[in-house]
Short mmCIF file of C-alpha atoms in Angstrom, two decimals:
data_model
loop_
_atom_site.label_atom_id
_atom_site.label_comp_id
_atom_site.label_asym_id
_atom_site.label_seq_id
_atom_site.Cartn_x
_atom_site.Cartn_y
_atom_site.Cartn_z
CA MET A 22 159.23 105.11 -60.48
CA ARG A 23 156.09 105.20 -58.35
CA ARG A 24 153.08 102.94 -58.46
CA ALA A 25 149.96 103.48 -56.41
CA ARG A 26 147.09 101.25 -55.47
CA ASP A 27 143.64 101.86 -54.07
CA GLY A 28 144.38 100.76 -50.52
CA LYS A 29 142.86 97.27 -50.85
CA GLY A 30 146.00 95.22 -51.24
CA SER A 31 145.39 91.49 -51.22
CA ALA A 32 148.79 90.84 -49.65
CA PHE A 33 147.39 91.96 -46.29
CA ARG A 34 146.05 89.39 -43.92
CA GLU A 35 144.91 90.46 -40.48
CA ARG A 36 144.58 87.68 -37.98
CA ASP A 37 140.94 86.83 -37.14
CA ALA A 38 142.17 85.16 -34.00
CA VAL A 39 145.18 86.73 -32.33
CA LEU A 40 148.18 84.39 -32.59
CA GLU A 41 149.98 83.44 -29.43
CA THR A 42 153.77 83.39 -29.73
CA GLY A 43 154.42 81.82 -26.36
CA SER A 44 155.15 83.39 -23.03
CA PRO A 45 157.97 85.92 -23.33
CA ARG A 46 160.85 85.46 -20.92
CA ILE A 47 160.68 88.24 -18.39
CA GLY A 48 163.59 89.96 -16.68
CA SER A 49 163.89 91.84 -13.46
CA GLY A 50 163.30 95.31 -14.97
CA ARG A 51 163.91 98.23 -12.68
CA GLY A 52 163.44 96.32 -9.52
CA SER A 53 166.63 94.35 -8.90
CA GLY A 54 170.15 95.34 -8.12
CA GLN A 55 170.45 98.57 -10.07
CA LYS A 56 173.08 101.18 -9.32
CA GLU A 57 172.56 104.89 -9.49
CA GLY A 58 174.90 107.39 -11.05
CA SER A 59 174.86 107.33 -14.83
CA SER A 60 176.44 110.39 -16.43
CA LEU A 61 173.83 110.27 -19.21
CA GLY A 62 171.49 112.33 -17.08
CA PRO A 63 168.26 112.06 -15.12
CA GLY A 64 166.23 108.93 -15.70
CA PHE A 65 169.14 106.89 -17.07
CA VAL A 66 169.85 104.29 -14.40
CA LEU A 67 172.71 101.86 -14.67
CA ALA A 68 172.35 98.19 -13.82
CA PRO A 69 175.06 95.54 -13.23
CA TRP A 70 174.94 94.39 -16.86
CA VAL A 71 175.76 97.81 -18.31
CA ILE A 72 179.21 99.35 -18.20
CA LEU A 73 179.94 103.07 -18.01
CA VAL A 74 183.04 104.12 -19.92
CA ALA A 75 184.84 107.43 -20.22
CA ALA A 76 184.12 109.71 -23.14
CA PHE A 77 186.81 110.26 -25.75
CA ALA A 78 187.78 113.77 -26.74
CA GLY A 79 189.35 115.28 -29.83
CA GLY A 80 191.24 113.43 -32.52
CA CYS A 81 190.33 112.77 -36.11
CA SER A 82 187.70 110.13 -35.48
CA ARG A 83 186.24 110.94 -32.07
CA THR A 84 184.34 113.90 -30.79
CA ALA A 85 184.49 116.03 -27.68
CA GLY A 86 180.76 116.65 -28.09
CA ALA A 87 179.56 113.27 -26.82
CA THR A 88 178.93 112.21 -23.25
CA ALA A 89 180.23 109.02 -21.71
CA ALA A 90 179.07 105.83 -23.42
CA VAL A 91 177.13 103.01 -21.81
CA GLU A 92 177.46 99.42 -22.97
CA ILE A 93 174.33 97.29 -22.84
CA GLY A 94 174.76 93.54 -23.17
CA ARG A 95 177.50 91.26 -24.41
CA LEU A 96 177.81 88.04 -26.43
CA GLY A 97 175.33 85.39 -25.38
CA ALA A 98 171.94 83.82 -25.99
CA THR A 99 170.18 84.61 -22.72
CA LEU A 100 168.12 87.60 -21.66
CA GLY A 101 170.19 90.80 -21.78
CA LYS A 102 172.81 89.35 -24.16
CA PHE A 103 173.10 89.47 -27.95
CA GLN A 104 174.24 87.59 -31.00
CA HIS A 105 174.88 90.28 -33.63
CA PRO A 106 172.21 92.90 -32.81
CA ARG A 107 171.10 94.74 -35.93
CA ALA A 108 167.65 96.29 -35.48
CA ILE A 109 166.72 98.77 -32.77
CA ALA A 110 163.77 101.03 -31.97
CA VAL A 111 162.80 103.23 -29.03
CA ASN A 112 159.30 103.84 -27.69
CA PRO A 113 159.04 107.66 -27.94
CA LYS A 114 156.82 107.85 -24.86
CA SER A 115 158.37 105.42 -22.37
CA GLY A 116 161.96 105.41 -23.67
CA ARG A 117 162.00 101.60 -23.62
CA VAL A 118 164.29 100.03 -26.21
CA TYR A 119 163.60 97.06 -28.50
CA VAL A 120 166.53 95.18 -30.05
CA ALA A 121 166.46 92.32 -32.58
CA ASP A 122 169.50 90.12 -33.17
CA ARG A 123 170.54 87.24 -35.40
CA SER A 124 169.34 84.58 -32.98
CA GLY A 125 165.81 85.48 -34.06
CA ARG A 126 165.04 87.13 -30.72
CA ILE A 127 163.55 90.48 -29.87
CA GLN A 128 164.43 91.89 -26.46
CA LEU A 129 162.92 94.78 -24.55
CA PHE A 130 165.04 96.98 -22.25
CA GLU A 131 164.29 99.82 -19.91
CA ALA A 132 165.79 103.17 -20.91
CA GLY A 133 168.65 102.54 -18.47
CA GLY A 134 169.59 99.19 -20.02
CA ALA A 135 167.79 96.82 -17.66
CA PRO A 136 166.44 93.81 -19.62
CA VAL A 137 162.68 93.38 -19.26
CA LEU A 138 161.69 90.45 -21.47
CA GLU A 139 162.41 88.64 -24.72
CA TRP A 140 160.63 86.57 -27.32
CA ARG A 141 161.58 84.68 -30.44
CA MET A 142 160.23 85.19 -33.93
CA PRO A 143 157.81 82.48 -35.13
CA GLU A 144 160.40 81.43 -37.75
CA TRP A 145 164.08 82.29 -37.98
CA GLU A 146 165.96 79.45 -39.70
CA LYS A 147 166.07 81.29 -43.07
CA GLY A 148 167.10 84.60 -41.55
CA GLN A 149 166.23 87.19 -38.98
CA PRO A 150 164.47 90.58 -38.86
CA VAL A 151 166.31 93.77 -39.77
CA GLY A 152 163.78 96.52 -39.05
CA LEU A 153 161.76 97.61 -35.99
CA ALA A 154 159.37 100.51 -35.38
CA VAL A 155 157.15 101.48 -32.45
CA GLU A 156 153.67 102.72 -33.36
CA ASP A 157 151.75 105.41 -31.53
CA ASP A 158 149.75 102.88 -29.49
CA GLY A 159 152.93 101.06 -28.43
CA SER A 160 152.63 98.16 -30.88
CA LEU A 161 155.88 96.96 -32.44
CA LEU A 162 156.31 96.54 -36.20
CA VAL A 163 158.95 94.05 -37.38
CA ASN A 164 160.31 93.80 -40.92
CA ASP A 165 160.83 90.03 -41.02
CA SER A 166 163.25 90.20 -43.93
CA HIS A 167 163.80 86.59 -44.94
CA TYR A 168 160.13 85.69 -44.53
CA ASN A 169 158.94 88.55 -46.76
CA ARG A 170 156.48 90.08 -44.32
CA ILE A 171 155.71 92.76 -41.79
CA LEU A 172 154.55 91.58 -38.36
CA ARG A 173 152.75 93.68 -35.75
CA TYR A 174 153.31 92.59 -32.15
CA SER A 175 151.72 93.71 -28.95
CA ALA A 176 154.11 95.83 -26.90
CA ASP A 177 155.08 92.87 -24.69
CA GLY A 178 155.57 90.49 -27.61
CA SER A 179 152.94 88.05 -26.39
CA ARG A 180 150.66 88.39 -29.42
CA ILE A 181 150.96 88.81 -33.16
CA LEU A 182 148.25 91.31 -34.00
CA ALA A 183 148.63 91.40 -37.79
CA SER A 184 150.84 90.22 -40.65
CA TRP A 185 151.15 91.23 -44.28
CA GLY A 186 153.46 90.60 -47.20
CA ALA A 187 154.56 87.72 -49.40
CA GLU A 188 157.59 86.77 -51.46
CA GLY A 189 157.75 88.50 -54.81
CA LYS A 190 158.35 91.73 -56.68
CA GLY A 191 154.80 93.00 -56.97
CA PRO A 192 152.97 95.57 -54.86
CA GLY A 193 152.86 94.52 -51.23
CA GLN A 194 155.47 91.81 -51.75
CA PHE A 195 159.13 91.69 -50.68
CA THR A 196 162.41 90.23 -51.89
CA PHE A 197 164.49 91.07 -48.81
CA GLY A 198 162.77 93.59 -46.56
CA ARG A 199 164.90 96.18 -44.80
CA ASP A 200 163.82 98.81 -42.28
CA VAL A 201 160.30 99.88 -41.32
CA VAL A 202 159.09 103.29 -40.01
CA VAL A 203 155.77 104.99 -39.27
CA ASP A 204 154.70 108.58 -39.98
CA SER A 205 152.42 110.81 -37.90
CA GLU A 206 149.32 109.54 -39.70
CA GLY A 207 150.16 105.90 -38.97
CA CYS A 208 151.25 105.05 -42.52
CA VAL A 209 153.95 102.39 -42.70
CA TYR A 210 157.06 102.60 -44.94
CA ALA A 211 159.11 99.48 -45.62
CA GLY A 212 162.36 99.12 -47.54
CA ASP A 213 163.06 96.25 -49.92
CA TYR A 214 166.03 95.16 -52.00
CA GLY A 215 167.33 92.34 -54.16
CA GLY A 216 166.91 91.27 -57.76
CA LEU A 217 166.98 94.88 -59.01
CA ASN A 218 163.98 95.48 -56.78
CA ASP A 219 165.44 98.17 -54.54
CA ARG A 220 162.47 100.29 -53.48
CA ILE A 221 160.32 101.78 -50.72
CA GLN A 222 156.72 100.67 -50.22
CA LYS A 223 154.04 102.58 -48.33
CA PHE A 224 151.08 100.94 -46.58
CA THR A 225 148.11 101.97 -44.50
CA ARG A 226 148.21 100.97 -40.85
CA ARG A 227 146.11 97.94 -41.83
CA GLY A 228 148.78 96.84 -44.27
CA GLU A 229 146.97 97.87 -47.42
CA PHE A 230 149.39 98.80 -50.20
CA LEU A 231 149.35 102.50 -51.16
CA LEU A 232 152.36 103.20 -53.38
CA GLU A 233 155.99 102.39 -54.08
CA TRP A 234 158.99 104.16 -55.55
CA GLY A 235 162.57 103.46 -56.49
CA ARG A 236 164.59 100.96 -58.45
CA CYS A 237 168.18 99.74 -58.45
CA GLY A 238 170.55 102.51 -59.53
CA ASP A 239 172.53 105.52 -58.39
CA GLY A 240 170.40 108.39 -59.70
CA PRO A 241 168.04 110.56 -57.65
CA GLY A 242 165.30 108.35 -56.23
CA GLU A 243 167.19 105.15 -57.06
CA PHE A 244 168.81 102.85 -54.51
CA HIS A 245 171.51 100.31 -53.92
CA ARG A 246 170.12 98.59 -50.82
CA PRO A 247 167.88 101.10 -49.05
CA GLN A 248 168.72 100.24 -45.46
CA GLY A 249 167.80 102.43 -42.47
CA MET A 250 164.97 104.95 -42.57
CA ALA A 251 163.67 107.77 -40.39
CA ILE A 252 160.77 110.21 -40.41
CA GLU A 253 162.00 113.81 -40.30
CA ARG A 254 159.65 116.49 -39.02
CA ARG A 255 160.50 120.11 -39.89
CA GLY A 256 157.70 122.38 -38.82
CA SER A 257 154.49 120.99 -40.28
CA ALA A 258 156.31 119.05 -43.01
CA GLU A 259 157.34 115.41 -42.81
CA HIS A 260 159.92 113.71 -44.98
CA LEU A 261 161.28 110.20 -45.22
CA LEU A 262 165.07 109.90 -44.94
CA VAL A 263 166.65 106.75 -46.37
CA ALA A 264 170.18 105.48 -45.76
CA ASP A 265 171.05 104.43 -49.32
CA CYS A 266 173.67 101.98 -48.13
CA ALA A 267 175.68 100.90 -51.16
CA ASN A 268 175.39 104.36 -52.75
CA HIS A 269 176.99 105.81 -49.59
CA ARG A 270 174.46 108.60 -49.18
CA VAL A 271 171.21 109.69 -47.54
CA GLN A 272 168.17 110.55 -49.66
CA ARG A 273 165.19 112.67 -48.60
CA PHE A 274 161.66 112.14 -49.98
CA THR A 275 158.17 113.48 -49.45
CA ARG A 276 155.69 111.03 -47.99
CA GLU A 277 154.34 110.59 -51.53
CA GLY A 278 157.72 109.39 -52.78
CA ALA A 279 158.92 112.54 -54.55
CA TRP A 280 162.70 113.00 -54.34
CA VAL A 281 163.73 116.16 -52.48
CA SER A 282 167.50 116.06 -51.89
CA SER A 283 170.46 113.88 -50.96
CA PHE A 284 173.85 114.21 -49.29
CA GLY A 285 176.97 112.13 -48.87
CA LYS A 286 179.44 110.24 -51.01
CA ILE A 287 181.85 107.36 -50.45
CA GLY A 288 184.79 108.09 -48.18
CA SER A 289 185.84 108.52 -44.58
CA GLY A 290 186.23 112.30 -44.38
CA PRO A 291 183.75 114.88 -43.10
CA GLY A 292 180.43 114.56 -44.89
CA GLU A 293 181.48 111.30 -46.52
CA MET A 294 180.11 107.85 -45.69
CA ARG A 295 180.93 104.22 -46.16
CA TYR A 296 177.93 101.88 -46.18
CA PRO A 297 175.50 103.85 -43.99
CA ASN A 298 173.23 101.29 -42.36
CA GLY A 299 171.15 103.28 -39.89
CA ILE A 300 169.69 106.75 -39.53
CA ALA A 301 167.95 108.58 -36.70
CA ILE A 302 166.65 112.09 -36.01
CA GLY A 303 167.66 113.71 -32.72
CA LEU A 304 165.53 115.93 -30.51
CA ASP A 305 167.14 119.01 -32.04
CA GLY A 306 166.53 117.87 -35.61
CA ALA A 307 170.11 116.70 -36.18
CA ILE A 308 170.55 113.63 -38.38
CA TYR A 309 172.64 110.75 -37.04
CA VAL A 310 173.99 108.11 -39.42
CA SER A 311 175.67 104.87 -38.37
CA GLU A 312 178.31 103.82 -40.89
CA TRP A 313 178.99 100.11 -41.21
CA GLY A 314 182.13 100.65 -43.27
CA ASN A 315 183.65 103.49 -41.21
CA ASN A 316 182.74 102.08 -37.77
CA ARG A 317 181.36 105.38 -36.55
CA VAL A 318 178.30 107.56 -36.08
CA GLN A 319 178.28 110.84 -37.99
CA ARG A 320 176.08 113.80 -37.15
CA PHE A 321 174.64 116.11 -39.82
CA ASP A 322 172.54 119.23 -39.66
CA SER A 323 169.21 119.25 -41.49
CA ASP A 324 170.93 120.48 -44.67
CA GLY A 325 173.35 117.55 -44.71
CA ARG A 326 176.45 119.35 -43.38
CA SER A 327 178.67 117.22 -41.17
CA GLU A 328 178.90 118.31 -37.54
CA GLY A 329 181.21 115.62 -36.18
CA VAL A 330 181.64 111.91 -35.56
CA TRP A 331 181.53 109.54 -32.61
CA GLY A 332 183.32 106.22 -32.35
CA ALA A 333 186.22 104.53 -34.07
CA PRO A 334 187.02 100.98 -35.25
CA GLY A 335 187.63 98.58 -32.40
CA ARG A 336 186.20 96.50 -29.61
CA ALA A 337 186.94 98.69 -26.62
CA PRO A 338 184.17 100.70 -24.96
CA GLY A 339 183.26 103.67 -27.15
CA GLU A 340 184.53 101.90 -30.28
CA LEU A 341 182.43 100.14 -32.91
CA SER A 342 182.58 97.06 -35.09
CA THR A 343 180.28 97.20 -38.13
CA PRO A 344 177.45 99.16 -36.45
CA TRP A 345 174.04 98.45 -37.91
CA GLU A 346 171.09 100.51 -36.69
CA ILE A 347 170.78 103.65 -34.60
CA ALA A 348 167.78 105.04 -32.73
CA ALA A 349 167.08 108.18 -30.71
CA GLY A 350 165.30 108.16 -27.36
CA PRO A 351 162.88 110.82 -26.06
CA ASP A 352 165.53 112.11 -23.63
CA GLY A 353 168.19 112.59 -26.32
CA THR A 354 169.99 109.30 -25.76
CA LEU A 355 171.29 107.62 -28.93
CA TYR A 356 171.38 103.82 -29.10
CA VAL A 357 173.67 102.05 -31.57
CA ALA A 358 173.41 98.36 -32.46
CA ASP A 359 177.13 97.50 -32.29
CA TYR A 360 176.72 94.42 -34.48
CA GLY A 361 180.24 93.01 -34.52
CA ASN A 362 180.73 93.57 -30.78
CA HIS A 363 177.44 91.89 -29.76
CA ARG A 364 176.24 94.86 -27.73
CA VAL A 365 174.28 98.10 -27.80
CA GLN A 366 176.05 101.32 -26.94
CA ALA A 367 174.22 104.39 -25.67
CA PHE A 368 175.49 107.98 -25.55
CA ARG A 369 174.36 111.57 -25.82
CA TRP A 370 175.70 114.29 -28.06
CA ALA A 371 176.45 117.33 -25.90
CA GLY A 372 176.75 120.98 -26.93
CA GLY A 373 176.10 122.59 -30.28
CA THR A 374 177.91 122.29 -33.58
CA ILE A 375 181.06 120.19 -33.31
CA ALA A 376 183.92 120.80 -35.74
CA LEU A 377 185.48 117.70 -37.21
CA ARG A 378 189.26 117.71 -36.81
CA ARG A 379 191.61 115.69 -38.95
#
């Protein structure tokens, strides 16, 4: 089900005067106490608060195709620490990483894991954001789920540049917003669920409602909690991939909301999923899905064929506990919001196709 509008949605409200959110807390960045020698490759510099761990090889749930993992952060409420991180986005130009957690904070890290700064959402008592996206000019979009809105921040978090959305089930409104992504033309896609209102909405960069599609269900183009999203570019074509969480699958759509294909079903074997929460597209076009229920990341080719997994249930380095989001950096690094372990883990997938062994 798709509904379109003329691009003049009344739910949008751009701030006449830029709102100040307070001075972000600033960290030491690249300048203090860092150690060289990360195995993740050139440009990835380790700092004292990140831990390098050995890669796992073989087995039924781990892959020999991944490099060593790096842990970023641990449990805490200060800069560089997390309380249940669940939204993550990477600036495709600088490689800097934004992470939102359940304390209502957004933190910015260098590509090597050094914390740069943090700020807190204007409201967070009702709930915290679950979606982040970096726009072409470096602005950060936040799907502020429990406050039924999309916020646009300056890159350093010091200003709210725009806000749109309201509570409700109509065009431009949200019940519980999910992820947010941006296509090459600057159009914004936001997921929503709750009250049989599972859908995707598309907006102009100014927040004007364009169209929506989806409803609660398990048929093509229907959703049970559309969670993570990613823009897939194949040649000149762009598609929207959606992690259809409670349907245990990934769906592919045109930018106009037409259903194209899907892959996955419930399970823990190759090509199966259990509550996929996040999705990212690698430099080589591979699709990476973080599975909340299987405590792993699974890699697929562009046709939806499984090429291996990384991770296993647990709290040790290289293991996962209810992972939420996943994002890909411009150098091929993958960042996973390891929700239950209060950390972000970073790794790279080495080599070509990786056979899953059971």
